[in-house]
mmCIF file of C-alpha atoms in Angstrom:
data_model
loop_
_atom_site.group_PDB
_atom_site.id
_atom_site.type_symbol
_atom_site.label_atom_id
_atom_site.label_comp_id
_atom_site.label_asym_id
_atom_site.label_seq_id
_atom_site.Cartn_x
_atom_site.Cartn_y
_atom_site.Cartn_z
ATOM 1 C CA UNK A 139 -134.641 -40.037 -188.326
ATOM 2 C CA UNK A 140 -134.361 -37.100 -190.403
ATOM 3 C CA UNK A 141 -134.796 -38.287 -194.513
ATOM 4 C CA UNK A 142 -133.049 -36.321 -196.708
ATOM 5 C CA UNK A 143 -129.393 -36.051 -195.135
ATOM 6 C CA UNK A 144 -126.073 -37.119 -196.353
ATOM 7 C CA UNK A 145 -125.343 -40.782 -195.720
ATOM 8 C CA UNK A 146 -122.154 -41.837 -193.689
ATOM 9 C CA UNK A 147 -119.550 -43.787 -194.745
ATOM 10 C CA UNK A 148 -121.605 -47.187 -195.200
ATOM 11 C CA UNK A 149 -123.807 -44.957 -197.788
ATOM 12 C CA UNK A 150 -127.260 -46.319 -195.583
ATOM 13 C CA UNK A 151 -129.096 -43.281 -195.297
ATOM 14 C CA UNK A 152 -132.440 -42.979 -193.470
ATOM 15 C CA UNK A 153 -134.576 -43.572 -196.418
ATOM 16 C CA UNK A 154 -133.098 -46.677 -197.252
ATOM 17 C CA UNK A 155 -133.709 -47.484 -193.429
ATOM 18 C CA UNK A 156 -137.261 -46.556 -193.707
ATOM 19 C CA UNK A 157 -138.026 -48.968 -195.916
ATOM 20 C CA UNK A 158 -137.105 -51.853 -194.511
ATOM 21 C CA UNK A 159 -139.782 -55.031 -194.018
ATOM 22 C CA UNK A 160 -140.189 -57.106 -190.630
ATOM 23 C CA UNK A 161 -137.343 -59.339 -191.807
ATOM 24 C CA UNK A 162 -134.573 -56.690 -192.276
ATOM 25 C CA UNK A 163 -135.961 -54.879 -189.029
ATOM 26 C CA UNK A 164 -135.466 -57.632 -186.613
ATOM 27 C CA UNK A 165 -132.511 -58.768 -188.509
ATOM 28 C CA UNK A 166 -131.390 -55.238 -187.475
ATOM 29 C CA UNK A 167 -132.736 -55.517 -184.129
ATOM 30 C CA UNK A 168 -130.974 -58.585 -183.433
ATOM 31 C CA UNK A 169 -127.816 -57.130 -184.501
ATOM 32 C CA UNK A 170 -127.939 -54.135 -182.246
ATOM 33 C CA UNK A 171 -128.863 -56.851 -179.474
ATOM 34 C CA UNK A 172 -125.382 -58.413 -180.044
ATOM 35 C CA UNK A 173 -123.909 -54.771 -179.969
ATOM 36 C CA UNK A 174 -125.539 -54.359 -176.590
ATOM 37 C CA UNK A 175 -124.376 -57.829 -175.409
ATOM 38 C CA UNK A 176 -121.269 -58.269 -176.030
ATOM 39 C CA UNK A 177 -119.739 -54.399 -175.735
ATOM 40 C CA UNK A 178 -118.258 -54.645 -179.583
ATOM 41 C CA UNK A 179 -119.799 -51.725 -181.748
ATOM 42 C CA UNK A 180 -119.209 -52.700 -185.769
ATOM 43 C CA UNK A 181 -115.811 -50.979 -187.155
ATOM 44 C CA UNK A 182 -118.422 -49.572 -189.548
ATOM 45 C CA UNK A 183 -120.780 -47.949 -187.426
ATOM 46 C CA UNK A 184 -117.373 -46.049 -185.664
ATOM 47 C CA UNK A 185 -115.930 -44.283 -188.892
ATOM 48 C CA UNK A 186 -117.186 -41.044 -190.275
ATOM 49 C CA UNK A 187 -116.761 -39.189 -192.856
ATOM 50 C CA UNK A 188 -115.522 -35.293 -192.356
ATOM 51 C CA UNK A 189 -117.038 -32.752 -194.524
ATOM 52 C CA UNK A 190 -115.923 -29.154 -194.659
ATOM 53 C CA UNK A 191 -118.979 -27.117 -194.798
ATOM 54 C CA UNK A 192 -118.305 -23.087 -195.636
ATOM 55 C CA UNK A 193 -119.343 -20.863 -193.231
ATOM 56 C CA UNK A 194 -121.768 -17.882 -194.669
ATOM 57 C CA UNK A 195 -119.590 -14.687 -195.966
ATOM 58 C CA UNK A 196 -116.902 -15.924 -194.926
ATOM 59 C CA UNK A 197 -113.778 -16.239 -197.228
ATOM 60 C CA UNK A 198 -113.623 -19.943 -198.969
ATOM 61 C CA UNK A 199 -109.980 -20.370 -199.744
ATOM 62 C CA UNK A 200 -108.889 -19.883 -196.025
ATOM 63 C CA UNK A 201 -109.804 -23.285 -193.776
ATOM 64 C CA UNK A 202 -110.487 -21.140 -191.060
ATOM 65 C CA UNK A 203 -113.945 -20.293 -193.169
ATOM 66 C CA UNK A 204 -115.259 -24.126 -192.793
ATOM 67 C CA UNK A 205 -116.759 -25.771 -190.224
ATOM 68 C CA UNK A 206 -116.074 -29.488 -190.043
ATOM 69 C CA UNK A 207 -119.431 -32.270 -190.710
ATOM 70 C CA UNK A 208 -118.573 -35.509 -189.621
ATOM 71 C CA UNK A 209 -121.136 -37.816 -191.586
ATOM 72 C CA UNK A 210 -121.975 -40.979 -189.214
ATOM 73 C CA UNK A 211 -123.790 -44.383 -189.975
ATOM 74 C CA UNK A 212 -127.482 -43.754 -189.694
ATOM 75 C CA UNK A 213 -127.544 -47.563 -188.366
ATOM 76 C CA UNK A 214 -125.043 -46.483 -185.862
ATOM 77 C CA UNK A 215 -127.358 -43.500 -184.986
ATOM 78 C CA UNK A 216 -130.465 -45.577 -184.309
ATOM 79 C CA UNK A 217 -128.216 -48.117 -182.167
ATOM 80 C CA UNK A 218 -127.281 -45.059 -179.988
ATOM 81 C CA UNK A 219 -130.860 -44.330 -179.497
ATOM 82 C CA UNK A 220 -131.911 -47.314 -178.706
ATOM 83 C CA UNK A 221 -129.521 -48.042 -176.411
ATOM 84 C CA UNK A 222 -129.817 -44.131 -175.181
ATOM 85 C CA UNK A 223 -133.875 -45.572 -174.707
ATOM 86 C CA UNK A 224 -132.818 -48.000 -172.881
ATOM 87 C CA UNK A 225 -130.265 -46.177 -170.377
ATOM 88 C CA UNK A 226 -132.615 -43.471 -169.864
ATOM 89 C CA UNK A 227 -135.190 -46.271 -168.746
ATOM 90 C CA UNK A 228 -132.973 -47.860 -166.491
ATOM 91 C CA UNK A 229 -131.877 -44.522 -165.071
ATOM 92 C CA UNK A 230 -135.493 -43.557 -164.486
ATOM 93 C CA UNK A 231 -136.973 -46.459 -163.306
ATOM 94 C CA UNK A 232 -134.236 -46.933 -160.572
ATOM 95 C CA UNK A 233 -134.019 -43.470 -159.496
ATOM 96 C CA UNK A 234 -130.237 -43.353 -160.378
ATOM 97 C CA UNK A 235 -130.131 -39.596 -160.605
ATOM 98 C CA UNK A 236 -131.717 -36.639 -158.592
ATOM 99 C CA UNK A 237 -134.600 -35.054 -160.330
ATOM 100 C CA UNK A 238 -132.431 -31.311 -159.452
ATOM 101 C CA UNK A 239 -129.692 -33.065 -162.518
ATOM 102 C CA UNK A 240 -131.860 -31.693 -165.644
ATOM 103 C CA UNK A 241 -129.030 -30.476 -167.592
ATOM 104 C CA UNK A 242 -129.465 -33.544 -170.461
ATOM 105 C CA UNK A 243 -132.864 -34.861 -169.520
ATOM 106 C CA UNK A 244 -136.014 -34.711 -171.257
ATOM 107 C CA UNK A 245 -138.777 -32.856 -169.931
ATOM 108 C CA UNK A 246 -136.785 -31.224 -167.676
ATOM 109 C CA UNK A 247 -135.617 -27.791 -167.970
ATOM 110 C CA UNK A 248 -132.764 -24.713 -166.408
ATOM 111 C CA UNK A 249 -135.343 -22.354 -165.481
ATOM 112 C CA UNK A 250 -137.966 -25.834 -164.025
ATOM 113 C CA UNK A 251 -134.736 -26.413 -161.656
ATOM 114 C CA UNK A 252 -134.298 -22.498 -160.846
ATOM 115 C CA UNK A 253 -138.257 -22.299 -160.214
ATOM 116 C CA UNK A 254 -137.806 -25.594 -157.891
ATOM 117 C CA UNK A 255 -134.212 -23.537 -155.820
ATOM 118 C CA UNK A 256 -136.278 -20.414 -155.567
ATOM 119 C CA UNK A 257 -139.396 -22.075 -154.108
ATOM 120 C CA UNK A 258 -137.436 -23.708 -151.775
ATOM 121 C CA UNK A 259 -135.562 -20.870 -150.514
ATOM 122 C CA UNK A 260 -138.779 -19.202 -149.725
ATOM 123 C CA UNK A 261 -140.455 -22.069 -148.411
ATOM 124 C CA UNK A 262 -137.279 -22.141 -145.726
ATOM 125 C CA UNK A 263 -137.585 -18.643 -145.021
ATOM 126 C CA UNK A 264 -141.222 -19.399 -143.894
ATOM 127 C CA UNK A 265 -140.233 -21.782 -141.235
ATOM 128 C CA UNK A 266 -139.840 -20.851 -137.716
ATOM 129 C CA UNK A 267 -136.714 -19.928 -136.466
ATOM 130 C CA UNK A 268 -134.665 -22.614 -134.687
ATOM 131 C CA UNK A 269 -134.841 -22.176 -130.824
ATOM 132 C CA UNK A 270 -131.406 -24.019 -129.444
ATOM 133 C CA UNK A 271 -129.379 -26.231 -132.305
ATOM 134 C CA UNK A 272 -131.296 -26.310 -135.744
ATOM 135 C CA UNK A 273 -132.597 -29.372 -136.593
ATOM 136 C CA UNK A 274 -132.202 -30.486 -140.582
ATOM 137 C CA UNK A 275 -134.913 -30.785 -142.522
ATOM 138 C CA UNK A 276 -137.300 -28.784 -139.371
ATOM 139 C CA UNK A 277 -135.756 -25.778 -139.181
ATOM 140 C CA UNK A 278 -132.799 -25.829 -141.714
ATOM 141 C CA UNK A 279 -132.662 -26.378 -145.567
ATOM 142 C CA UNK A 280 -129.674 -27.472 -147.495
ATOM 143 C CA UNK A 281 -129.687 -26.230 -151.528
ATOM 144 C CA UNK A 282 -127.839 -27.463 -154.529
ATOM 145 C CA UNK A 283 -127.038 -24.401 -156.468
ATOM 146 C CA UNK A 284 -127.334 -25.202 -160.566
ATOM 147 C CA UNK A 285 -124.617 -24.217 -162.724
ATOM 148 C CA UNK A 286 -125.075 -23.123 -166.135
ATOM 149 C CA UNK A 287 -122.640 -23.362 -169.322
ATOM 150 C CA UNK A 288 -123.322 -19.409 -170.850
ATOM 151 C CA UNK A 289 -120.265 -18.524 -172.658
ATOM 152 C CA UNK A 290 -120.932 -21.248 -175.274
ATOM 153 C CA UNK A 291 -124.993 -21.019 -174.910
ATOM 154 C CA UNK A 292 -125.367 -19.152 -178.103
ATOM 155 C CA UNK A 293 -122.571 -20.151 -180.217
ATOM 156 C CA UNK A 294 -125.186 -21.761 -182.356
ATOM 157 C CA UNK A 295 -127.789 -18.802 -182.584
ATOM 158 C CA UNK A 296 -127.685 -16.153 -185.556
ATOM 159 C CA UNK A 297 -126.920 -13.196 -183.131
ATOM 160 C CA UNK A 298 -128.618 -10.713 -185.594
ATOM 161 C CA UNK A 299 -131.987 -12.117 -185.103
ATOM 162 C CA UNK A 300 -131.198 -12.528 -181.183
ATOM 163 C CA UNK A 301 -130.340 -9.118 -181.022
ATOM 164 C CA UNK A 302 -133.516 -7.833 -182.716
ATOM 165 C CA UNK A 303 -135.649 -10.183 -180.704
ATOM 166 C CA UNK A 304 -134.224 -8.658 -177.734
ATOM 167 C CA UNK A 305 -134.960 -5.299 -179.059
ATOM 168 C CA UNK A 306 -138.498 -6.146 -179.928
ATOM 169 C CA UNK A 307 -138.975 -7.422 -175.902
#
């Protein structure tokens, strides 16, 4: 994890985490193990702390001019990735979801998935036509279209520099 951020709620920040012996590491371990077990996530580990951070030139006595920063417990945060780890494992190991579902995958990419449709489109419109009923799969190709989220894709992108990449390509 990041060092250097503001701690959540519990005040355990990364570098605190960091340095942590063998002892306090399994001790952790063990108690993330329980988490996992038994369903029940520490009261702790669920509260945040919400920070209003001002937004650049924007006016600081109107709320609208903050963004919200809810600070989280960095032990909850590891927790979530290991468990996260260990979804992702289980997921992958017993091919749970079709390798065209990239949206929130690693490795695995929008335009890797539009590559894979296009391919496929032209690899159908190689085959021979059907002569009589088409046959799936021999003569006829089903395709999952992918759907992509733009209207909020760059929310999170300085649009001044965006624009002047855009102008530069």
């Amino acid at each position: 994890m990041k060092c250097r951020k503001a701690p959540g709620p519990d005040d355990v920040c990364a570098e605190h985490l960091r340095h942590l012996g063998p002892v306090a590491r399994a001790a952790l371990l063990r108690l993330i193990n329980q988490t996992w077990a038994s369903g029940l996530t520490p009261s702790a580990w669920r509260r945040a702390s919400i920070v209003p951070i001002p937004k650049a030139g924007k006016d600081p006595k109107l709320t609208s001019s903050h963004r919200p920063i809810a600070l989280t417990s960095d032990l909850a945060k590891i927790a979530e990735r290991l468990v996260a780890a260990r979804l992702t494992h289980i997921v992958e190991r017993d091919d749970l979801i079709p390798c065209e579902q990239v949206g929130f995958r690693r490795g695995g990419s929008a335009e890797e998935n539009l590559a894979r449709l296009v391919q496929r489109v032209q690899d159908g419109w190689n085959r021979p036509k059907p002569r009589g009923k088409p046959v799936d799969g021999k003569t006829a190709e089903k395709f999952a279209l992918p759907a992509f989220d733009f209207p909020r894709a760059y929310d999170v992108i300085d649009h001044r520099m965006l624009q002047l990449k855009l102008l530069r390509l």
